[in-house]
Coordinates of C-alpha atoms and ligand atoms in Angstrom, one line a residue:
M1 CA 1.2 -16.7 27.3
K2 CA 1.5 -14.0 24.9
K3 CA 1.1 -10.0 25.5
A4 CA -2.5 -9.2 26.3
G5 CA -4.5 -8.0 22.8
A6 CA -1.5 -10.0 20.5
Q7 CA -2.6 -12.7 17.9
I8 CA -1.3 -16.1 18.4
S9 CA -1.2 -17.7 15.3
E10 CA -2.7 -22.1 15.8
A11 CA 0.9 -22.7 14.9
E12 CA 2.4 -20.6 17.7
N13 CA -0.7 -22.1 20.1
E14 CA 0.9 -25.5 19.6
T15 CA 4.7 -24.7 18.8
A16 CA 4.5 -23.2 23.1
E17 CA 1.6 -26.2 23.8
R18 CA 4.5 -28.7 22.8
D19 CA 7.1 -26.1 24.4
R20 CA 5.2 -26.4 27.7
E21 CA 4.7 -30.3 27.2
T22 CA 8.7 -30.6 26.7
L23 CA 9.4 -28.4 29.8
R24 CA 6.6 -30.8 32.1
Q25 CA 8.4 -34.0 30.8
M26 CA 11.9 -33.0 32.1
L27 CA 10.7 -31.7 35.4
L28 CA 8.6 -34.4 36.0
I29 CA 11.7 -37.1 35.2
R30 CA 13.8 -34.1 37.6
R31 CA 11.2 -34.9 40.5
F32 CA 10.7 -38.3 40.7
E33 CA 14.4 -38.6 40.4
E34 CA 14.9 -36.5 43.1
K35 CA 12.2 -38.2 45.2
C36 CA 13.6 -41.5 44.2
V37 CA 17.3 -40.1 46.3
E38 CA 15.1 -39.9 49.6
L39 CA 13.8 -43.0 49.1
Y40 CA 16.6 -44.5 48.4
S41 CA 18.4 -42.8 51.7
A42 CA 15.1 -44.2 53.5
G43 CA 15.8 -47.5 52.3
K44 CA 12.6 -48.4 50.3
I45 CA 14.6 -48.2 46.6
H46 CA 17.5 -51.4 46.9
G47 CA 20.2 -52.0 44.7
F48 CA 21.9 -50.2 41.9
L49 CA 19.9 -47.0 41.0
H50 CA 21.6 -45.0 38.2
L51 CA 20.0 -41.1 38.5
Y52 CA 19.7 -39.4 34.4
I53 CA 20.0 -35.6 36.4
G54 CA 21.4 -33.8 33.5
E55 CA 20.6 -35.7 31.0
E56 CA 16.9 -35.2 30.5
A57 CA 17.1 -33.3 27.3
V58 CA 17.8 -36.3 25.4
A59 CA 14.8 -38.1 26.2
V60 CA 12.3 -36.0 25.6
G61 CA 14.0 -34.8 22.9
I62 CA 13.7 -37.7 21.1
M63 CA 10.6 -39.4 22.7
P64 CA 7.8 -37.3 21.7
L65 CA 8.5 -38.1 17.9
L66 CA 8.1 -41.7 17.5
K67 CA 5.1 -43.1 17.2
A68 CA 3.0 -45.6 19.3
E69 CA 4.2 -48.7 17.3
D70 CA 7.8 -47.4 17.7
R71 CA 10.3 -49.9 19.5
I72 CA 12.9 -48.1 22.1
V73 CA 15.7 -49.7 24.1
A74 CA 17.4 -48.5 26.9
T75 CA 19.8 -48.5 29.4
Y76 CA 20.0 -49.1 33.0
R77 CA 19.9 -45.1 33.4
E78 CA 16.4 -45.8 32.0
H79 CA 13.8 -44.2 34.2
G80 CA 13.7 -40.4 32.2
H81 CA 13.3 -42.8 29.0
A82 CA 11.1 -45.1 30.3
L83 CA 9.0 -41.5 31.7
A84 CA 8.8 -39.7 28.2
R85 CA 7.9 -42.6 26.7
G86 CA 4.5 -42.3 28.6
I87 CA 4.8 -45.7 32.1
S88 CA 3.0 -44.7 34.3
P89 CA 5.2 -42.7 37.0
G90 CA 3.4 -45.2 39.7
A91 CA 4.6 -48.2 37.9
I92 CA 8.1 -47.2 37.4
M93 CA 8.3 -46.2 41.0
A94 CA 6.3 -49.5 42.5
E95 CA 9.3 -51.3 40.1
M96 CA 11.6 -49.6 41.9
F97 CA 10.1 -51.1 45.6
G98 CA 10.5 -54.0 44.2
K99 CA 6.5 -54.5 44.2
S100 CA 4.2 -57.1 42.1
N101 CA 2.5 -53.8 40.4
G102 CA 5.6 -52.9 39.0
C103 CA 6.0 -51.9 35.4
S104 CA 7.8 -55.7 35.6
K105 CA 6.6 -57.1 38.1
G106 CA 8.6 -56.1 40.8
R107 CA 11.7 -59.2 39.7
G108 CA 13.1 -56.2 37.5
G109 CA 14.0 -52.6 39.6
S110 CA 15.8 -49.9 38.1
M111 CA 17.5 -50.8 35.7
H112 CA 15.1 -53.7 34.2
L113 CA 12.1 -51.1 33.7
F114 CA 9.8 -52.7 30.6
D115 CA 6.6 -52.1 29.1
A116 CA 6.1 -54.2 25.9
E117 CA 2.6 -52.1 25.3
K118 CA 4.8 -49.3 25.1
R119 CA 7.1 -51.0 23.0
F120 CA 10.0 -50.5 25.7
Y121 CA 12.0 -53.1 25.8
G122 CA 14.1 -52.5 28.5
G123 CA 16.2 -51.9 30.5
N124 CA 19.7 -54.0 30.4
A125 CA 22.1 -53.7 33.3
I126 CA 24.6 -54.6 30.9
V127 CA 26.5 -52.3 29.0
G128 CA 25.7 -52.1 25.7
G129 CA 23.7 -55.1 26.4
G130 CA 20.8 -53.5 24.3
M131 CA 22.2 -52.7 21.0
P132 CA 22.2 -57.0 20.0
L133 CA 18.4 -56.6 20.9
A134 CA 17.5 -53.4 18.8
V135 CA 18.9 -55.3 15.4
G136 CA 17.1 -58.1 16.5
L137 CA 13.9 -56.1 16.8
A138 CA 14.3 -54.0 13.7
L139 CA 15.5 -56.7 11.5
A140 CA 12.0 -58.6 13.3
D141 CA 10.4 -55.0 11.5
K142 CA 12.1 -55.3 8.1
M143 CA 11.6 -59.0 7.7
R144 CA 7.8 -58.5 8.0
R145 CA 7.7 -55.6 6.4
N146 CA 7.0 -53.7 9.2
P147 CA 7.3 -49.0 8.7
F148 CA 8.4 -48.8 12.4
V149 CA 11.7 -47.9 13.4
T150 CA 13.0 -49.3 16.9
V151 CA 15.9 -46.1 19.4
C152 CA 18.6 -48.2 21.2
F153 CA 20.2 -45.2 23.6
F154 CA 23.5 -46.5 24.8
G155 CA 26.0 -44.6 26.9
E156 CA 29.3 -43.6 25.4
G157 CA 30.8 -46.8 28.0
A158 CA 29.1 -49.0 25.0
A159 CA 31.2 -48.4 22.7
A160 CA 34.0 -49.8 23.5
E161 CA 32.1 -53.4 23.8
G162 CA 32.6 -55.6 21.4
E163 CA 28.4 -55.5 20.8
F164 CA 28.4 -52.2 19.6
H165 CA 30.6 -52.8 16.7
E166 CA 28.8 -56.8 15.9
S167 CA 25.5 -54.3 16.6
M168 CA 26.5 -51.4 13.9
N169 CA 27.8 -53.9 11.9
L170 CA 24.9 -55.8 11.3
A171 CA 22.8 -52.8 11.3
A172 CA 24.3 -51.1 8.6
L173 CA 25.3 -54.2 6.5
W174 CA 21.4 -55.0 6.4
K175 CA 20.0 -51.9 6.0
L176 CA 18.1 -52.1 9.2
P177 CA 16.0 -49.0 10.9
V178 CA 17.8 -48.4 13.9
L179 CA 18.3 -45.1 15.3
F180 CA 21.3 -45.5 17.8
V181 CA 21.3 -42.5 20.0
C182 CA 25.3 -42.6 21.9
E183 CA 24.6 -40.2 25.0
N184 CA 27.7 -39.3 26.1
N185 CA 28.4 -38.2 29.3
L186 CA 31.9 -38.6 29.3
Y187 CA 32.4 -40.8 32.0
A188 CA 31.7 -44.6 31.9
M189 CA 31.7 -45.3 35.8
G190 CA 35.0 -43.5 36.6
T191 CA 36.7 -43.9 33.4
A192 CA 36.9 -40.6 30.9
L193 CA 36.3 -41.1 27.4
S194 CA 40.0 -40.4 26.0
R195 CA 41.1 -42.5 28.6
S196 CA 39.8 -45.3 27.3
H197 CA 39.3 -44.8 23.4
S198 CA 41.3 -43.9 20.7
Q199 CA 38.8 -42.3 18.9
T200 CA 37.4 -39.5 20.9
D201 CA 33.9 -38.5 18.7
I202 CA 32.0 -40.9 19.0
T203 CA 30.4 -40.1 15.5
R204 CA 33.8 -41.2 13.5
K205 CA 33.3 -44.6 14.9
A206 CA 30.0 -45.1 12.4
D207 CA 32.4 -44.2 9.6
A208 CA 33.9 -47.9 9.6
Y209 CA 30.6 -49.2 8.9
G210 CA 29.5 -46.0 6.5
M211 CA 27.0 -45.7 8.9
K212 CA 25.5 -41.8 8.7
S213 CA 25.8 -40.1 11.9
A214 CA 25.6 -36.2 13.4
A215 CA 26.4 -34.7 17.2
V216 CA 24.6 -32.9 18.4
D217 CA 23.9 -30.9 22.3
G218 CA 22.7 -32.9 24.3
M219 CA 21.7 -30.3 26.5
K220 CA 19.8 -28.2 24.9
V221 CA 16.3 -30.1 24.0
T222 CA 15.4 -28.0 20.8
E223 CA 18.5 -28.8 19.3
V224 CA 17.8 -33.0 20.2
R225 CA 14.6 -33.1 18.9
E226 CA 15.7 -30.8 15.4
A227 CA 18.8 -34.0 14.8
A228 CA 16.6 -36.1 16.2
G229 CA 13.5 -35.7 14.2
Q230 CA 16.0 -35.5 10.7
A231 CA 17.2 -38.6 11.4
I232 CA 14.3 -40.5 12.3
D233 CA 12.8 -39.3 9.0
F234 CA 16.2 -40.4 7.5
V235 CA 16.2 -43.9 9.1
R236 CA 12.4 -44.2 8.6
E237 CA 12.4 -43.1 4.5
N238 CA 15.2 -45.1 3.9
S239 CA 15.5 -48.2 6.2
E240 CA 18.6 -47.8 7.4
P241 CA 20.6 -47.2 10.3
F242 CA 21.8 -43.9 11.9
L243 CA 24.2 -43.0 14.8
L244 CA 23.3 -39.4 16.7
E245 CA 25.4 -38.9 19.2
A246 CA 24.2 -36.2 22.0
R247 CA 26.8 -34.7 24.1
T248 CA 25.6 -34.6 27.6
Y249 CA 26.4 -34.7 31.2
R250 CA 24.9 -36.8 34.2
F251 CA 25.1 -34.4 37.3
R252 CA 25.1 -36.8 39.9
A253 CA 27.4 -39.8 40.8
H254 CA 27.4 -42.9 38.5
S255 CA 25.6 -45.1 40.9
M256 CA 23.7 -43.3 44.3
Y257 CA 26.8 -42.8 45.8
D258 CA 30.5 -42.8 44.3
P259 CA 33.6 -40.3 45.4
E260 CA 33.7 -39.0 42.4
L261 CA 37.4 -38.6 42.5
Y262 CA 37.6 -39.0 38.4
R263 CA 36.3 -35.7 37.9
S264 CA 36.8 -32.1 39.5
K265 CA 34.3 -29.8 41.4
D266 CA 34.8 -27.1 39.1
E267 CA 33.5 -29.4 35.9
V268 CA 30.3 -30.0 37.4
E269 CA 29.3 -26.7 38.3
E270 CA 30.2 -25.8 34.8
W271 CA 27.7 -28.2 33.6
K272 CA 25.1 -28.1 36.1
D273 CA 25.1 -23.8 34.4
R274 CA 24.3 -25.5 31.2
C275 CA 21.0 -27.4 33.2
P276 CA 19.0 -28.0 30.2
I277 CA 15.6 -27.1 32.8
D278 CA 16.7 -24.0 33.6
S279 CA 17.8 -22.9 30.3
F280 CA 14.9 -24.1 28.5
K281 CA 12.8 -22.9 31.0
S282 CA 14.7 -19.3 30.7
E283 CA 13.6 -19.8 27.3
L284 CA 10.0 -20.1 27.2
L285 CA 9.8 -17.1 30.0
N286 CA 11.6 -15.1 27.5
R287 CA 9.1 -16.2 24.8
N288 CA 6.4 -15.4 27.1
E289 CA 5.1 -18.3 26.2
I290 CA 5.4 -19.3 29.6
S291 CA 4.4 -17.2 33.3
D292 CA 6.3 -17.6 36.6
I293 CA 2.5 -18.4 37.9
D294 CA 2.6 -21.2 34.9
V295 CA 6.0 -22.6 35.9
A296 CA 5.0 -22.9 39.6
R297 CA 1.6 -24.8 38.8
M298 CA 3.7 -27.2 37.0
E299 CA 5.9 -28.0 39.9
K300 CA 2.6 -28.3 41.9
E301 CA 0.8 -30.4 39.4
I302 CA 4.1 -32.8 39.2
E303 CA 4.5 -33.1 42.9
S304 CA 0.8 -34.1 43.2
E305 CA 2.1 -37.1 40.3
V306 CA 5.1 -37.7 42.5
K307 CA 3.3 -38.4 46.0
E308 CA 0.4 -40.4 44.1
A309 CA 3.4 -42.6 42.4
V310 CA 4.6 -43.1 46.0
D311 CA 1.3 -44.0 47.0
F312 CA 0.7 -46.3 44.6
A313 CA 4.2 -47.9 45.1
E314 CA 3.7 -48.4 48.9
A315 CA 0.1 -49.5 48.4
G316 CA 1.5 -52.2 46.2
E317 CA 1.6 -56.3 47.0
W318 CA 4.8 -58.5 47.5
E319 CA 4.7 -61.5 45.7
P320 CA 4.0 -64.5 47.5
L321 CA 6.6 -66.9 47.7
G322 CA 5.2 -69.4 46.1
D323 CA 4.7 -67.5 43.3
L324 CA 8.7 -66.7 42.6
L325 CA 9.2 -69.8 40.1
K326 CA 6.5 -68.7 38.0
D327 CA 8.1 -67.8 34.8
V328 CA 11.6 -68.6 35.2
Y329 CA 12.5 -71.1 32.9
T330 CA 13.2 -74.5 35.0
P331 CA 14.0 -77.5 33.2
V332 CA 11.6 -80.4 34.0
E333 CA 13.8 -83.7 34.7
A334 CA 12.5 -86.4 32.7
Ligands
TPP1 C1 29.4 -56.2 30.0 C2 29.4 -54.6 31.1 N1 30.9 -54.2 31.5 C3 31.2 -53.8 32.3 C4 29.5 -53.3 33.5 C5 30.4 -52.4 35.2 N2 29.8 -51.2 34.2 C6 28.2 -50.3 34.7 S1 28.1 -49.2 34.3 C7 29.7 -48.8 33.9 C8 30.1 -47.6 33.3 C9 29.3 -47.7 31.5 O1 29.3 -46.2 30.9 P1 28.1 -45.8 30.0 O2 28.1 -47.0 29.1 O3 29.3 -44.6 29.2 O4 27.1 -45.1 30.5 P2 26.8 -44.1 31.2 O5 26.8 -45.0 32.8 O6 27.5 -43.5 31.7 O7 25.4 -43.9 31.7 C10 29.9 -50.5 33.9 C11 31.6 -50.5 33.0 C12 28.4 -53.8 33.4 N3 27.4 -54.0 33.3 N4 28.7 -54.6 31.9

């Protein structure tokens, strides 16, 4: 939205279009998860539920840069990644309800969203568990001469796991096209980074494997997009891994509830002042790329989209009990 009479170039139009879509995706993630909180309290969603609220700029800054053939491996905090990759909100919501119209047929729940068509290989409840899978996917692509990139998201807590070091080592040794994205939100459950890592600069861990790395402000979607764009180009052009650390923060508890004794309310408020959605929205308003009316319309559309997702989940069927052993490995006795 420019001032009347101003000439708008095609490039400006494209940028404004992309920016509005970026804002829409971040808002969709935020509103979708706020609805999840309600549904969890209402007993519709069971089990663990880890919210991405506060970290939206990371997934939304990166996902649109990927091609349809590229691959994604995420963690249990993956609703945002799944939505940004274009998995339908209805299929995600139904999965959380445990219904058979869910993206993992209701067998995975919040932590195990999966969509092979979108090349979204989970959701993984094990800290660091996605990293060797990402290395395996990239190895297969390299052996088949596929020009695809695998993006592997993980928290800084995973960088203390053996799997992190094994995966980084093999990816560097075999020159595999993996973009490792560490979403450093400073806490692994209740353990602060500085209490569990001797080297708190995650990017420096890449040095040990001769891997290139960079850090970016994970609260600023444009900066994430810029840094990730360069990193993805590097991985694709050189068939070599790269570690990108996005410095971010989760605004909510680790899972649905925790007493949050490990951080102060002031600290949380300070980070909330850097909300990636509010700051990006202000930028767009200041640049006249969007108006308050546009934002209100966007919010309304998102509200309907989330409502449709809930309706889709409500309308889904429970898997019949007789199917429970379907797709489960059961050795046949001789
Ligand atoms: C191998 C393993 N160890 C411990 C746990 C228990 N656990 C679940 S989440 C978590 C914290 C992980 O923190 P981080 O990797 O920083 O991700 P974040 O939750 O902050 O996104 C731990 C220790 C687990 N799921 N898997």
